[in-house]
Amino acid sequence: MTPEERLQIEERIIDVLKTVYDPEIPVDIYALGLIYKIDLNDDYSVDIDMTLTAPNCPAADFIVEDVRMKVESIEGIECADIQLVFEPEWNQDMMSEEAKLELGFL
């Protein structure tokens, strides 16, 4: 994969992650800072480490599956491996400025 192709696919991955929401929070998971790592591999598989705002989030399975389905829908992506991690522990400082503003933290 060329560097340009890699960049385009990575941008598409981020774009689709911005369409995934926790049903209880009106901000996407990317802006919330829940995505810790995105690795696009040479075989067109993607490894994503993500977390949740709380370890006992009742929507965890829904959110993880939504991420997987949307990332795998990107042309050229063969598969997505989504790992739910809790280190480092998520906190409000990880949110984008836009997310903080939307949620009233600014």
PDB file of C-alpha atoms in Angstrom:
ATOM      1  CA  MET A   1       0.000   0.000   0.000  1.00  0.00           C
ATOM      2  CA  THR A   2       1.317   3.400  -0.919  1.00  0.00           C
ATOM      3  CA  PRO A   3       1.679   6.117   1.719  1.00  0.00           C
ATOM      4  CA  GLU A   4      -1.091   8.087  -0.008  1.00  0.00           C
ATOM      5  CA  GLU A   5      -3.419   5.096   0.015  1.00  0.00           C
ATOM      6  CA  ARG A   6      -2.634   4.459   3.699  1.00  0.00           C
ATOM      7  CA  LEU A   7      -3.445   8.074   4.555  1.00  0.00           C
ATOM      8  CA  GLN A   8      -6.734   7.970   2.623  1.00  0.00           C
ATOM      9  CA  ILE A   9      -7.853   4.767   4.342  1.00  0.00           C
ATOM     10  CA  GLU A  10      -6.843   6.074   7.772  1.00  0.00           C
ATOM     11  CA  GLU A  11      -8.863   9.253   7.127  1.00  0.00           C
ATOM     12  CA  ARG A  12     -11.887   7.147   6.125  1.00  0.00           C
ATOM     13  CA  ILE A  13     -11.523   5.098   9.313  1.00  0.00           C
ATOM     14  CA  ILE A  14     -11.588   8.268  11.412  1.00  0.00           C
ATOM     15  CA  ASP A  15     -14.558   9.557   9.416  1.00  0.00           C
ATOM     16  CA  VAL A  16     -16.612   6.421  10.152  1.00  0.00           C
ATOM     17  CA  LEU A  17     -15.567   6.421  13.808  1.00  0.00           C
ATOM     18  CA  LYS A  18     -17.068   9.893  14.008  1.00  0.00           C
ATOM     19  CA  THR A  19     -20.442   8.323  13.144  1.00  0.00           C
ATOM     20  CA  VAL A  20     -20.414   5.983  16.165  1.00  0.00           C
ATOM     21  CA  TYR A  21     -22.165   7.248  19.286  1.00  0.00           C
ATOM     22  CA  ASP A  22     -22.748   5.971  22.771  1.00  0.00           C
ATOM     23  CA  PRO A  23     -26.576   5.948  22.889  1.00  0.00           C
ATOM     24  CA  GLU A  24     -26.485   7.921  26.144  1.00  0.00           C
ATOM     25  CA  ILE A  25     -24.074  10.668  25.016  1.00  0.00           C
ATOM     26  CA  PRO A  26     -24.729  13.029  22.069  1.00  0.00           C
ATOM     27  CA  VAL A  27     -21.038  13.109  21.030  1.00  0.00           C
ATOM     28  CA  ASP A  28     -19.203  10.634  18.796  1.00  0.00           C
ATOM     29  CA  ILE A  29     -16.680   8.206  20.297  1.00  0.00           C
ATOM     30  CA  TYR A  30     -13.758   9.764  18.419  1.00  0.00           C
ATOM     31  CA  ALA A  31     -14.438  13.244  19.837  1.00  0.00           C
ATOM     32  CA  LEU A  32     -14.953  11.700  23.275  1.00  0.00           C
ATOM     33  CA  GLY A  33     -11.395  10.364  23.110  1.00  0.00           C
ATOM     34  CA  LEU A  34     -12.465   6.729  23.363  1.00  0.00           C
ATOM     35  CA  ILE A  35     -10.219   5.622  20.487  1.00  0.00           C
ATOM     36  CA  TYR A  36      -6.726   4.930  21.787  1.00  0.00           C
ATOM     37  CA  LYS A  37      -5.072   3.298  18.774  1.00  0.00           C
ATOM     38  CA  ILE A  38      -5.734   2.714  15.081  1.00  0.00           C
ATOM     39  CA  ASP A  39      -3.238   0.477  13.283  1.00  0.00           C
ATOM     40  CA  LEU A  40      -3.747  -0.154   9.586  1.00  0.00           C
ATOM     41  CA  ASN A  41      -1.780  -3.255   8.638  1.00  0.00           C
ATOM     42  CA  ASP A  42      -0.223  -4.074   5.272  1.00  0.00           C
ATOM     43  CA  ASP A  43      -2.799  -6.859   4.776  1.00  0.00           C
ATOM     44  CA  TYR A  44      -5.593  -4.242   5.006  1.00  0.00           C
ATOM     45  CA  SER A  45      -6.706  -5.376   8.420  1.00  0.00           C
ATOM     46  CA  VAL A  46      -7.191  -2.784  11.153  1.00  0.00           C
ATOM     47  CA  ASP A  47      -6.427  -3.088  14.855  1.00  0.00           C
ATOM     48  CA  ILE A  48      -8.282  -0.631  17.045  1.00  0.00           C
ATOM     49  CA  ASP A  49      -7.901  -0.168  20.789  1.00  0.00           C
ATOM     50  CA  MET A  50     -10.775   1.690  22.343  1.00  0.00           C
ATOM     51  CA  THR A  51     -12.287   2.237  25.737  1.00  0.00           C
ATOM     52  CA  LEU A  52     -15.607   3.287  27.199  1.00  0.00           C
ATOM     53  CA  THR A  53     -16.548   6.160  29.475  1.00  0.00           C
ATOM     54  CA  ALA A  54     -17.290   3.567  32.171  1.00  0.00           C
ATOM     55  CA  PRO A  55     -16.229  -0.101  32.376  1.00  0.00           C
ATOM     56  CA  ASN A  56     -19.799  -1.209  33.087  1.00  0.00           C
ATOM     57  CA  CYS A  57     -21.322   0.648  30.111  1.00  0.00           C
ATOM     58  CA  PRO A  58     -24.531  -1.182  29.181  1.00  0.00           C
ATOM     59  CA  ALA A  59     -24.054  -0.296  25.489  1.00  0.00           C
ATOM     60  CA  ALA A  60     -20.522  -1.756  25.260  1.00  0.00           C
ATOM     61  CA  ASP A  61     -21.389  -4.644  22.927  1.00  0.00           C
ATOM     62  CA  PHE A  62     -23.473  -2.388  20.695  1.00  0.00           C
ATOM     63  CA  ILE A  63     -20.721   0.241  20.422  1.00  0.00           C
ATOM     64  CA  VAL A  64     -17.938  -2.257  19.705  1.00  0.00           C
ATOM     65  CA  GLU A  65     -20.011  -4.032  17.061  1.00  0.00           C
ATOM     66  CA  ASP A  66     -20.980  -0.702  15.475  1.00  0.00           C
ATOM     67  CA  VAL A  67     -17.278   0.208  15.227  1.00  0.00           C
ATOM     68  CA  ARG A  68     -16.432  -3.171  13.686  1.00  0.00           C
ATOM     69  CA  MET A  69     -19.243  -3.075  11.132  1.00  0.00           C
ATOM     70  CA  LYS A  70     -18.568   0.490  10.049  1.00  0.00           C
ATOM     71  CA  VAL A  71     -14.798   0.059   9.754  1.00  0.00           C
ATOM     72  CA  GLU A  72     -15.197  -3.204   7.829  1.00  0.00           C
ATOM     73  CA  SER A  73     -17.594  -1.442   5.438  1.00  0.00           C
ATOM     74  CA  ILE A  74     -14.752   0.778   4.200  1.00  0.00           C
ATOM     75  CA  GLU A  75     -13.637  -0.227   0.726  1.00  0.00           C
ATOM     76  CA  GLY A  76     -10.317  -2.042   0.960  1.00  0.00           C
ATOM     77  CA  ILE A  77     -10.553  -3.030   4.625  1.00  0.00           C
ATOM     78  CA  GLU A  78     -10.441  -6.794   5.027  1.00  0.00           C
ATOM     79  CA  CYS A  79     -11.253  -7.027   8.736  1.00  0.00           C
ATOM     80  CA  ALA A  80     -11.239  -5.018  11.923  1.00  0.00           C
ATOM     81  CA  ASP A  81     -10.067  -6.305  15.291  1.00  0.00           C
ATOM     82  CA  ILE A  82     -11.538  -4.159  18.049  1.00  0.00           C
ATOM     83  CA  GLN A  83      -9.968  -4.469  21.481  1.00  0.00           C
ATOM     84  CA  LEU A  84     -11.747  -2.992  24.466  1.00  0.00           C
ATOM     85  CA  VAL A  85      -9.110  -1.700  26.884  1.00  0.00           C
ATOM     86  CA  PHE A  86      -9.341   0.173  30.161  1.00  0.00           C
ATOM     87  CA  GLU A  87      -5.752   1.359  30.551  1.00  0.00           C
ATOM     88  CA  PRO A  88      -5.273   4.213  30.630  1.00  0.00           C
ATOM     89  CA  GLU A  89      -8.560   4.900  32.306  1.00  0.00           C
ATOM     90  CA  TRP A  90     -10.672   7.334  30.282  1.00  0.00           C
ATOM     91  CA  ASN A  91     -11.285  10.785  31.718  1.00  0.00           C
ATOM     92  CA  GLN A  92     -12.892  14.004  30.511  1.00  0.00           C
ATOM     93  CA  ASP A  93      -9.530  15.537  29.604  1.00  0.00           C
ATOM     94  CA  MET A  94      -9.363  13.087  26.668  1.00  0.00           C
ATOM     95  CA  MET A  95     -12.324  14.738  24.944  1.00  0.00           C
ATOM     96  CA  SER A  96     -11.874  17.184  22.088  1.00  0.00           C
ATOM     97  CA  GLU A  97     -12.641  20.839  22.772  1.00  0.00           C
ATOM     98  CA  GLU A  98     -15.778  20.470  20.635  1.00  0.00           C
ATOM     99  CA  ALA A  99     -16.987  17.538  22.727  1.00  0.00           C
ATOM    100  CA  LYS A 100     -16.367  19.433  25.958  1.00  0.00           C
ATOM    101  CA  LEU A 101     -18.305  22.393  24.598  1.00  0.00           C
ATOM    102  CA  GLU A 102     -21.194  20.176  23.400  1.00  0.00           C
ATOM    103  CA  LEU A 103     -21.445  18.513  26.817  1.00  0.00           C
ATOM    104  CA  GLY A 104     -21.159  21.784  28.737  1.00  0.00           C
ATOM    105  CA  PHE A 105     -17.704  21.232  30.227  1.00  0.00           C
ATOM    106  CA  LEU A 106     -16.381  24.540  28.858  1.00  0.00           C
TER     107      LEU A 106
END
